Coordinates of C-alpha atoms and ligand atoms in Angstrom, one line a residue:
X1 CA -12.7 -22.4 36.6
X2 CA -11.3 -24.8 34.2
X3 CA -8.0 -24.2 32.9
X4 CA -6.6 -24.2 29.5
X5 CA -4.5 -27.4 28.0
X6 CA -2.2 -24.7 26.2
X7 CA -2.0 -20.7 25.2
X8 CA -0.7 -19.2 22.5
X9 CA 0.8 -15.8 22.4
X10 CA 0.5 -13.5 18.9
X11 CA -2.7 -13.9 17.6
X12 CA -1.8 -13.3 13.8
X13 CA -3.0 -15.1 11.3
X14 CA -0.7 -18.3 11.8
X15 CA -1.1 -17.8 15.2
X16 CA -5.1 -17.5 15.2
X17 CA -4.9 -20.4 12.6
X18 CA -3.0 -23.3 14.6
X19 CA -5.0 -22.3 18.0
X20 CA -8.1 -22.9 15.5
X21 CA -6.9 -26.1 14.4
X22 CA -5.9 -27.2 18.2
X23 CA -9.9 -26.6 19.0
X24 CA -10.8 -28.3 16.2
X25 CA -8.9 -31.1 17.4
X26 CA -11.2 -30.5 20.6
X27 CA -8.0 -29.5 22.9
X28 CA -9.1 -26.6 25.3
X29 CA -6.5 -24.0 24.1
X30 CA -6.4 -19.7 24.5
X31 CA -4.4 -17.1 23.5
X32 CA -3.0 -13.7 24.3
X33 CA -2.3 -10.7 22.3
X34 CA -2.2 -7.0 23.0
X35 CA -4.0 -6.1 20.1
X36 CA -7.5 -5.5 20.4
X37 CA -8.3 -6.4 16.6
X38 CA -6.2 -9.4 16.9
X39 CA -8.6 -11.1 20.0
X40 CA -11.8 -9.8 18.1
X41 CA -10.7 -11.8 14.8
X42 CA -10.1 -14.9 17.1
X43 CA -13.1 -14.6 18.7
X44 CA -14.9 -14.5 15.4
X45 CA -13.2 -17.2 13.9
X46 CA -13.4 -19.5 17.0
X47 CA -17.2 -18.6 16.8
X48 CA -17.9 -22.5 16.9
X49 CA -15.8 -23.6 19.7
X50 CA -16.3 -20.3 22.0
X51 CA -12.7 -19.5 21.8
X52 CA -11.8 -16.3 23.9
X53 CA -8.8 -14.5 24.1
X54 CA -6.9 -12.6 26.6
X55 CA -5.6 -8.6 26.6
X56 CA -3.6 -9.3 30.2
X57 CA -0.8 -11.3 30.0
X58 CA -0.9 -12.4 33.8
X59 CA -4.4 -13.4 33.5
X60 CA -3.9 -15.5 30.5
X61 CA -0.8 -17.4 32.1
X62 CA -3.5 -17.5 35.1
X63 CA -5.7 -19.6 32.8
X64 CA -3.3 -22.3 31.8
X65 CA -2.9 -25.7 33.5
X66 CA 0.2 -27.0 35.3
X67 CA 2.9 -27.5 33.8
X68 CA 2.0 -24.9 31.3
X69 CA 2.3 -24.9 27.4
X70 CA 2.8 -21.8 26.0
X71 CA 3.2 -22.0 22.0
X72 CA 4.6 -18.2 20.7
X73 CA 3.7 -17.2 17.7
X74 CA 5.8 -13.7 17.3
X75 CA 7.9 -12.5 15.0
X76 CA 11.5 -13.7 15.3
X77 CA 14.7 -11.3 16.7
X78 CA 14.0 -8.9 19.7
X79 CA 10.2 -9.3 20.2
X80 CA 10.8 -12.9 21.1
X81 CA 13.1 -11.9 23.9
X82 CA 10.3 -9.3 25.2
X83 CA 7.8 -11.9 25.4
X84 CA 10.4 -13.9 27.3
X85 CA 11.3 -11.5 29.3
X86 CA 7.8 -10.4 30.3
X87 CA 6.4 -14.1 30.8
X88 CA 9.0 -14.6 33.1
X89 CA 7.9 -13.5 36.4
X90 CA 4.6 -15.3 36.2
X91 CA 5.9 -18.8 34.9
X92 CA 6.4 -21.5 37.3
X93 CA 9.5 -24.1 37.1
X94 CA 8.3 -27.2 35.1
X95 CA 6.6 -24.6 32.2
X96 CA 7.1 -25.4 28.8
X97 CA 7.5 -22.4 26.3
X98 CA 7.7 -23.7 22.5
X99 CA 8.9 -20.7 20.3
X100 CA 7.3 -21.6 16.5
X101 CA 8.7 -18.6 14.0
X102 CA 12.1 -19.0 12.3
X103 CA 14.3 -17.9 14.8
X104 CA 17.8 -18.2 14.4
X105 CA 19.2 -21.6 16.1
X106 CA 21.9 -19.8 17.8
X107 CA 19.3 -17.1 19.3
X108 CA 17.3 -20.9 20.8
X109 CA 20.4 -21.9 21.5
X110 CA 20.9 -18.9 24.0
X111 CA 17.4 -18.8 24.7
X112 CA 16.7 -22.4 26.3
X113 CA 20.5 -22.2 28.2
X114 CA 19.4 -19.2 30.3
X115 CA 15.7 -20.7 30.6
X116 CA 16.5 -24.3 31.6
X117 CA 18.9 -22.1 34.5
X118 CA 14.9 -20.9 36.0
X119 CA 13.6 -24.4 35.3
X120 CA 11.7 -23.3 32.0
X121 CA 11.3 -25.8 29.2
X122 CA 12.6 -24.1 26.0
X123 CA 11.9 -25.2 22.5
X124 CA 11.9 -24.3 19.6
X125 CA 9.5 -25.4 16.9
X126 CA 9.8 -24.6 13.2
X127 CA 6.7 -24.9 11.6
X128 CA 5.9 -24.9 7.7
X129 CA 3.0 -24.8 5.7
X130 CA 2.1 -21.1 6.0
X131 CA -1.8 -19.7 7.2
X132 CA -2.7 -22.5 4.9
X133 CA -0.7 -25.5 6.3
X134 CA -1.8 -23.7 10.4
X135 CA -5.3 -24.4 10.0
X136 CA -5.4 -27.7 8.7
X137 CA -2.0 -29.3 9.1
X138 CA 1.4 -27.9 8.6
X139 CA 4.9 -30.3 9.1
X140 CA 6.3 -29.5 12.6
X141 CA 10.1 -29.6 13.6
X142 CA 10.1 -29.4 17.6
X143 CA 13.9 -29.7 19.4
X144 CA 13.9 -29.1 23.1
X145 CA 14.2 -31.6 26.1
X146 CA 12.6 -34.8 25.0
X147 CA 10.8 -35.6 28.2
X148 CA 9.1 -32.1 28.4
X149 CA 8.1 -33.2 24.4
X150 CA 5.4 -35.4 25.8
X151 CA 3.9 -32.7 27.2
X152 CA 2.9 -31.4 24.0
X153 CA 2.9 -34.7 21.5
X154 CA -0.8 -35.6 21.6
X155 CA -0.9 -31.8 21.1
X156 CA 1.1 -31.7 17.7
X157 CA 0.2 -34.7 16.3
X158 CA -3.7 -34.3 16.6
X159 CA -2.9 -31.0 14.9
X160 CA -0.3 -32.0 11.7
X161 CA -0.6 -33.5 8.3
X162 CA -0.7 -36.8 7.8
X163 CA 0.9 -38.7 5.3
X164 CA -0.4 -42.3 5.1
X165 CA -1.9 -41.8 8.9
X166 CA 1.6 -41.2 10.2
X167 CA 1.8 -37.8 11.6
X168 CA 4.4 -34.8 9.8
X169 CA 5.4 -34.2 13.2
X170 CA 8.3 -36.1 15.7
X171 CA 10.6 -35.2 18.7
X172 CA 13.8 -33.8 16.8
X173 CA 16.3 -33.3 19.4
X174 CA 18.0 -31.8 22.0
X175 CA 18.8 -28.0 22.0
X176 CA 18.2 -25.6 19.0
X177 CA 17.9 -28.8 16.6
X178 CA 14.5 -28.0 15.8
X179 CA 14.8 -24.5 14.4
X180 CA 17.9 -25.9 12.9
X181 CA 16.0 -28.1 10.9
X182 CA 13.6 -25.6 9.7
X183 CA 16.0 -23.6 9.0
X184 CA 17.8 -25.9 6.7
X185 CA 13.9 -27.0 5.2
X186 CA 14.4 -23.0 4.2
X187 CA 17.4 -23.3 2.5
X188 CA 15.9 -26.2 0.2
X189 CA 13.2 -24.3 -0.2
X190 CA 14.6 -21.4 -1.7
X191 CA 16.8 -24.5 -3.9
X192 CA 13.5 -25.9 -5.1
X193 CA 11.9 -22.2 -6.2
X194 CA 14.9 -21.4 -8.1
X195 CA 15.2 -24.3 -9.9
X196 CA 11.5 -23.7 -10.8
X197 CA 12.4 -20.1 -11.8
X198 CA 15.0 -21.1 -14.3
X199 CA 12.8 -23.8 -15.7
X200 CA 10.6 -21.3 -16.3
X201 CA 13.0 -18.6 -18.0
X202 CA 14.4 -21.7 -20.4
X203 CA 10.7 -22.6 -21.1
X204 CA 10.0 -19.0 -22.2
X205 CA 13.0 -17.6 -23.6
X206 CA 14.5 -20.8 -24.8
X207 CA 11.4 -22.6 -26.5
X208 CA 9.7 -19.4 -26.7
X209 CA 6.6 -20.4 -24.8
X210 CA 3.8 -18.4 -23.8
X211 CA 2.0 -18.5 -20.0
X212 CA -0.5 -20.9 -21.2
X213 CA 1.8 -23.5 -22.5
X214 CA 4.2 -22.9 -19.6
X215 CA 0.9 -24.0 -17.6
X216 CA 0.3 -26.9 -19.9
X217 CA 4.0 -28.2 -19.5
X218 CA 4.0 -27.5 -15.1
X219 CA 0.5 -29.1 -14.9
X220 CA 2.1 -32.2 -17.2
X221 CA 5.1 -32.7 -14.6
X222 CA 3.2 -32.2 -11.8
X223 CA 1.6 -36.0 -12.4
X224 CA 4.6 -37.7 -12.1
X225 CA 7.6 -37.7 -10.3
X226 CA 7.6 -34.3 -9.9
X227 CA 4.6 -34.3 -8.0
X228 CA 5.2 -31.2 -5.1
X229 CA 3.4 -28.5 -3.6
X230 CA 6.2 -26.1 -5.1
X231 CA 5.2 -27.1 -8.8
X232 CA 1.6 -26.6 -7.8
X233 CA 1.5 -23.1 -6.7
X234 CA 4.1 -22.6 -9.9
X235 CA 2.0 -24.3 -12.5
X236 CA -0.9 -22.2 -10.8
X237 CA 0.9 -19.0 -10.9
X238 CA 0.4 -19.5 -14.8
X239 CA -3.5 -18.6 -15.0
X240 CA -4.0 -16.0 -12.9
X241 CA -4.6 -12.9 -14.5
X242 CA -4.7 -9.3 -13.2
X243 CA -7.2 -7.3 -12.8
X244 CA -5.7 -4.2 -14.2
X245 CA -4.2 -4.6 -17.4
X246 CA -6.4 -7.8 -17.8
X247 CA -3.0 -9.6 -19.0
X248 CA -1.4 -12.4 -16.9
X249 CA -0.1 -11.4 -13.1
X250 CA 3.5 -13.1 -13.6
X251 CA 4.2 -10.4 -16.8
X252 CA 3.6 -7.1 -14.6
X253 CA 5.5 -8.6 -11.3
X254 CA 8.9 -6.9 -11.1
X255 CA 12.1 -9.6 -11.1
X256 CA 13.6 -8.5 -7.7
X257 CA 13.3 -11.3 -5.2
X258 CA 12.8 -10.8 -1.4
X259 CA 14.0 -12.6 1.5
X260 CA 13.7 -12.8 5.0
X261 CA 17.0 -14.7 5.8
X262 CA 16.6 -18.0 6.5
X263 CA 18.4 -19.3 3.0
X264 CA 21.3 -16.8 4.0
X265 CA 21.3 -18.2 7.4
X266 CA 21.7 -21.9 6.0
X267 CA 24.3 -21.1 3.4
X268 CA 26.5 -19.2 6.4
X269 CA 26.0 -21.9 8.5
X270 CA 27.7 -24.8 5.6
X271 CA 30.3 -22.5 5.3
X272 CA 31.0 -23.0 9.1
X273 CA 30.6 -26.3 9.1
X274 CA 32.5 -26.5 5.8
X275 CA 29.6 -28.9 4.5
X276 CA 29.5 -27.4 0.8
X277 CA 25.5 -26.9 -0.2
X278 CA 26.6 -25.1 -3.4
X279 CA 22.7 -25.3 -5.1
X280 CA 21.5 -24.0 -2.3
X281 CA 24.2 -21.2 -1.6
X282 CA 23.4 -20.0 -5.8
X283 CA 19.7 -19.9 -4.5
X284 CA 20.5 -17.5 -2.2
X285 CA 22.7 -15.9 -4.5
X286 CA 19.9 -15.3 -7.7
X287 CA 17.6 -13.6 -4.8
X288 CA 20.5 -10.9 -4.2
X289 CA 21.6 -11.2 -7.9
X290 CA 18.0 -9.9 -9.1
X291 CA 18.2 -6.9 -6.8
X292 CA 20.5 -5.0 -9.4
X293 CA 17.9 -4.3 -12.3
X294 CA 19.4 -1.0 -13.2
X295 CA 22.6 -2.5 -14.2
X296 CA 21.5 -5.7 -15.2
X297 CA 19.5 -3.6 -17.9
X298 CA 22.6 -1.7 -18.6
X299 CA 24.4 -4.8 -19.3
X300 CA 21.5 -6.8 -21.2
X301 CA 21.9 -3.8 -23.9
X302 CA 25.7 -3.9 -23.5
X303 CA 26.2 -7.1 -23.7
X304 CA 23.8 -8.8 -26.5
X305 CA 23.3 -13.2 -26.5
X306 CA 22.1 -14.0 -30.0
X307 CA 20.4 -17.0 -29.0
X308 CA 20.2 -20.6 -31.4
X309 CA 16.9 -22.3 -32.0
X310 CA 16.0 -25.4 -30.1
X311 CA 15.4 -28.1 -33.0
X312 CA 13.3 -30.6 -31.0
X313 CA 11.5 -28.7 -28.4
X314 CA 9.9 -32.4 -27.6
X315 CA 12.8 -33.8 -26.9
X316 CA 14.5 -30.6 -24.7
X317 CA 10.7 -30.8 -22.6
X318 CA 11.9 -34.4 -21.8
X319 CA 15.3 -33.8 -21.1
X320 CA 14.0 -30.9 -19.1
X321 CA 11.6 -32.5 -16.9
X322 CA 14.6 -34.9 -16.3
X323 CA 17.0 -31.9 -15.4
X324 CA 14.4 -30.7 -12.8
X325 CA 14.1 -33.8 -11.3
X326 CA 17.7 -34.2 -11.0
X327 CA 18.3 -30.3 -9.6
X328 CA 15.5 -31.3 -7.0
X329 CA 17.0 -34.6 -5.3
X330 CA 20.4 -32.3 -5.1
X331 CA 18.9 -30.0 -3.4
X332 CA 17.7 -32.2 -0.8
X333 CA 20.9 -34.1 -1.3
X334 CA 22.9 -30.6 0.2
X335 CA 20.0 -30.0 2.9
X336 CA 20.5 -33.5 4.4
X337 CA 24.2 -34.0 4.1
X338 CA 24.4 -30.7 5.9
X339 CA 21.7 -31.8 8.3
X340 CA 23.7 -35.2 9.0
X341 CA 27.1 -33.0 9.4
X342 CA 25.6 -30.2 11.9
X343 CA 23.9 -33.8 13.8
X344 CA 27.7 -34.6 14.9
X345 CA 28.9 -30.9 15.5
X346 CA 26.0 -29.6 17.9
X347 CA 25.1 -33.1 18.8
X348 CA 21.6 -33.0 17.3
X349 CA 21.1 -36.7 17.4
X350 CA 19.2 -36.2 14.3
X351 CA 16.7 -39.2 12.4
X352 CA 17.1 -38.5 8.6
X353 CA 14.6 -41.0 8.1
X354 CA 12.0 -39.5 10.4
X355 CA 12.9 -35.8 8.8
X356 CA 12.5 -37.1 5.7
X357 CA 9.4 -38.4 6.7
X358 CA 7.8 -35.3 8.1
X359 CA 8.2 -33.4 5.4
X360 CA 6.7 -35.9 3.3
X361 CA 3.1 -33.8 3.9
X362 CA 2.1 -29.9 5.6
X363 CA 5.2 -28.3 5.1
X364 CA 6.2 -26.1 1.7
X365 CA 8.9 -28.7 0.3
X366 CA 6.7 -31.4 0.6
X367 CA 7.2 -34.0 -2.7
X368 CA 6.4 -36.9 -3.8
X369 CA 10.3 -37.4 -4.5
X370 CA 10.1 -37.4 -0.2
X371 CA 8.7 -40.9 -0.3
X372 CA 12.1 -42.5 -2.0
X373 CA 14.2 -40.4 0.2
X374 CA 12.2 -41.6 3.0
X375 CA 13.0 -44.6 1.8
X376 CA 16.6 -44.8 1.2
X377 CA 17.1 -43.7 4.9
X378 CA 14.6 -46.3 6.1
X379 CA 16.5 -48.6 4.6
X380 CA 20.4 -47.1 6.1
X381 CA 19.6 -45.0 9.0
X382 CA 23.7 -43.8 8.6
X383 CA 23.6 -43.1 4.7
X384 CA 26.5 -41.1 3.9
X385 CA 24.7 -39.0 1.2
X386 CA 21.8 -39.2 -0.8
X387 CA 23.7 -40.2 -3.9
X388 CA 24.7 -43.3 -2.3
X389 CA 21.6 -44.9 -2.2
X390 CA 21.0 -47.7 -4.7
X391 CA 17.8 -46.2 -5.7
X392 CA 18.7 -42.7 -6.3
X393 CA 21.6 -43.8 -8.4
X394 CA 19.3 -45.8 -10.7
X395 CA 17.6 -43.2 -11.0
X396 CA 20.6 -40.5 -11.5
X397 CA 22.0 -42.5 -14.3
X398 CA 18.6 -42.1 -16.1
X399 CA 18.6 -38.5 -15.7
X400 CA 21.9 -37.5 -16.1
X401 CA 22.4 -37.6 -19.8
X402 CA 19.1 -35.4 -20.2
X403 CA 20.4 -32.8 -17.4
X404 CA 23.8 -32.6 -19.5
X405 CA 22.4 -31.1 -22.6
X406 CA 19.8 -28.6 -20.6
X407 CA 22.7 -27.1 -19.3
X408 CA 25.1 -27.3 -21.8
X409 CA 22.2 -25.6 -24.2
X410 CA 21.4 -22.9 -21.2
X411 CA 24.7 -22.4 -21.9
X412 CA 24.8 -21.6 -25.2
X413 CA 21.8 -20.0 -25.7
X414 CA 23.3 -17.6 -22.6
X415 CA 20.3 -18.5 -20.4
X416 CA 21.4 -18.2 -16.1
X417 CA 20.9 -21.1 -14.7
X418 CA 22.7 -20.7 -11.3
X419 CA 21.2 -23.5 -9.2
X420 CA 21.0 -26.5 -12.6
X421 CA 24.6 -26.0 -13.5
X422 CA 26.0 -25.9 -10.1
X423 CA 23.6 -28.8 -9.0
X424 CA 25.7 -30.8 -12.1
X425 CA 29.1 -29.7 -11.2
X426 CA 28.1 -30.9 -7.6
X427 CA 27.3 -34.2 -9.1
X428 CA 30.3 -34.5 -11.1
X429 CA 32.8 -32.9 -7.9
X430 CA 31.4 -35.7 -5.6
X431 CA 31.5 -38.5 -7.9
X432 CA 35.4 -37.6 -9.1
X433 CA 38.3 -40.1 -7.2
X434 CA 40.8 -38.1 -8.3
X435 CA 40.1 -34.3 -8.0
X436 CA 42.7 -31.9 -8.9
X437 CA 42.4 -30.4 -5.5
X438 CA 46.4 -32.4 -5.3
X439 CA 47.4 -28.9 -7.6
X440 CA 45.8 -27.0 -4.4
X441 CA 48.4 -28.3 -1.9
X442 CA 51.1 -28.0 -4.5
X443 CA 50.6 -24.5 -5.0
X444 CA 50.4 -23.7 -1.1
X445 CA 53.3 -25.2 -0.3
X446 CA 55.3 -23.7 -2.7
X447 CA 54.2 -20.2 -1.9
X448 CA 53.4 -20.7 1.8
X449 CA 55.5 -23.8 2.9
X450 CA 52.0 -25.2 4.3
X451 CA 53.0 -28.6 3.5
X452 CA 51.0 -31.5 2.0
X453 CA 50.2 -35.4 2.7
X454 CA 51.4 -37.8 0.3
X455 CA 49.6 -40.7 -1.3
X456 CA 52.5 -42.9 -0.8
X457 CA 53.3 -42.4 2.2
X458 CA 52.2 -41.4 6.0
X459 CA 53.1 -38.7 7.7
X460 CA 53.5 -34.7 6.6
X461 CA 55.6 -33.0 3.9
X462 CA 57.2 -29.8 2.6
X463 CA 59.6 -29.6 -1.0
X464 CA 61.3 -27.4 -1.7
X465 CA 59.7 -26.5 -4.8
X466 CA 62.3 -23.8 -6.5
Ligands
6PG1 C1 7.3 -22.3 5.5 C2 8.0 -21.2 4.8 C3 7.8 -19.9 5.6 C4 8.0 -18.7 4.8 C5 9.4 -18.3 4.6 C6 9.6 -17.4 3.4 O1 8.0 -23.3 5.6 O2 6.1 -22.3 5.7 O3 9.4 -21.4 4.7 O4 8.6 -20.1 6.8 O5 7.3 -18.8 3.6 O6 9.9 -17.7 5.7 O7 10.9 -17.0 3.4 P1 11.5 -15.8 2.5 O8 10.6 -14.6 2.8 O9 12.9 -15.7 3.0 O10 11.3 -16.2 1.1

């Protein structure tokens, strides 16, 4: 019997999908999954390449070729150790298991120490793009041992986007750096959707637009620079109506945002690292902020805003469009400077400049703003931060004026804009010589004797302050 290049275990629908898009790519691939339902679906969808799944775990692993590739496809925590834990006894040494949900790093982490001890490959493989971005090309983050990565490269980069031929998939590095990186992706991600969410509360309570010219205005940006699979879906989200009350689909969806954890995951992890992603962490924030409706109610009828006019709406559209573009290259700003940081602490070894560039296509914070990012790392492999590239600044001094007055009049006009106002003070922190942070020390040595460096001087000192 011939064997299979690679199997995949869970047979969902991103599951189903990438094992579709691997035959496509004519690779000989299976899968596994106890569900009945789940192997009847993949047979029907693999109708055209006679894919066949398996019920029995031991005959599936049977079916693969040596050294196996086994891609999971589960969802993250406990189940992920089951699998493990059941696979186990029927791998041999050399295998290669590639988890692909968003598993926490530390959880890889733990999970490819104790596997490399039996001589099992362990890596772990964020992949973005959702059921969508599966079946025809999501962006791929794989970290794991880099030799036991060829064993799999043709695989991945048959199977992802491609932006300008190149494939939006590449080796990451050792260890957990692969789900790290998705994880981080997440946290910009959930930057990004904010940002669009308060663009779309100043647009409709600020300029007093309806859904069809909050289309109008999404569809507009989303020819420029602005260009992103984000503003897409958003702009889209504008004309879809619902089939109940025949009125739009936004107006009857209740304001209490979801999560499943990986923008919480990324904002603890800064704080370890003390790499401040502040955009980001308010992102986070505004999800868990929205979940209090009762009292937020309370307080909207407690607290009354009597809100100005907007004189030039023109001219606050421009200024707008500038203020999202701004909020945007911070958020990737914070992902990367965080990426860069967690690089040296868990010894990543990771390529901005290739990240950059696989996320330029497939995954969900795929831009066109990707290319000139891709760019300024291309061009200094070691940049510091985003804002020091020549390019970016050129383009920061443009937008900066226009950013000022959007917040200063969501201000006024008593508008949240959690992520825009703290993307600005961001700015204005990192680009201030001398920060007051000199009061800080002050103040703890006085109280605390915890002494303080001088700017004169080497060396460590305490005054006595009374
Ligand atoms: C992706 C997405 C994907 C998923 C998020 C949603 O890159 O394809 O990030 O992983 O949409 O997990 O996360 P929340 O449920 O936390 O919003």
């Amino acid at each position: 019997m011939n064997k299979y290049t690679l199997g995949m275990i869970g047979l969902g629908t991103m599951g189903r999908n990438l094992l579709l898009n691997m035959a496509d790519n004519g690779f000989s691939v299976t899968g596994y999954d106890k569900s009945a339902d789940m192997l009847k679906k993949l047979e029907e969808d693999g109708k055209a390449h006679q894919l066949k799944g398996f019920a029995d775990l031991s005959d599936f692993v049977q079916s693969l070729e040596l050294p196996r590739r086994i891609v999971l496809l589960v969802p993250a925590g406990k189940i992920v150790d089951s699998v493990i834990e059941e696979l186990l006894p029927l791998l041999d040494k050399g295998d290669l298991i590639i988890d692909s949900g968003n598993s926490h790093f530390t959880d890889t982490t733990r999970r490819s120490l104790e596997l490399a001890d039996q001589g099992i490959h362990f890596f772990g493989m964020g992949i973005s793009g959702g059921e969508e971005g599966a079946r025809f090309g999501p962006s791929m983050m794989p970290g794991g041992d880099k030799k036991a990565y060829e064993a799999v490269k043709p695989i991945l980069e048959a199977v992802s986007a491609k932006v300008n031929g190149d494939p939006c998939v590449t080796y990451i590095g050792p260890g957990a750096s692969g789900h790290f990186v998705k994880m981080v992706h997440n946290g910009i991600e959930y930057s990004m959707m904010q940002i669009l969410a308060e663009t779309y509360d100043l647009l409709k309570n600020s300029l007093g637009y309806n859904n069809e010219q909050i289309y109008s205005v999404f569809e507009k940006w989303n020819e420029g620079r602005l260009k992103s699979f984000l503003l897409e879906v958003t702009r889209d989200v504008f004309k879809v109506k619902d089939e109940k009350t025949g009125g739009y689909l936004i107006d009857v969806i209740k304001d209490e945002a979801k999560s499943k954890g990986t923008g919480k995951w990324t904002s603890q992890v800064s704080m370890d690292l003390q790499l401040p992603i502040p955009t980001i962490n308010e992102s986070v924030s505004a999800r868990d902020l929205s979940k209090f409706k009762t009292l937020r109610v309370e307080l909207s009828e407690a607290l009354p805003h009597v809100k100005e006019a907007i004189d030039n709406k023109e001219e606050f559209e421009v200024q707008l469009e500038q203020a999202v573009y701004f909020a945007m290259i911070t958020s990737y700003a914070q992902g990367l400077h965080l990426l860069s940081q967690a690089s040296k602490e868990y010894k990543y070894e990771l390529n901005l400049q290739e990240i950059s560039q696989i996320w330029r296509g497939g995954c969900i914070i795929r831009a066109v703003l990707l290319e000139d990012i891709y760019q300024a790392y291309k061009k200094q492999t070691d940049l510091p931060h985003l804002y020091a590239d020549a390019g970016i600044q050129k383009q920061l001094q443009e937008i900066i004026p226009g950013t000022r007055n959007v917040v200063i009049t969501a201000i006024k006009h008593g508008v949240a804009m959690p992520c825009f106002a703290s993307a600005l003070t961001y700015y204005d922190s990192l680009r201030t010589a001398n920060s007051p942070l000199n009061l800080t020390q002050a103040q703890r040595d006085f109280f605390g004797a915890h002494t303080f460096e001088r700017t004169d001087s080497e060396g460590i000192f305490h005054a006595d302050w009374n």
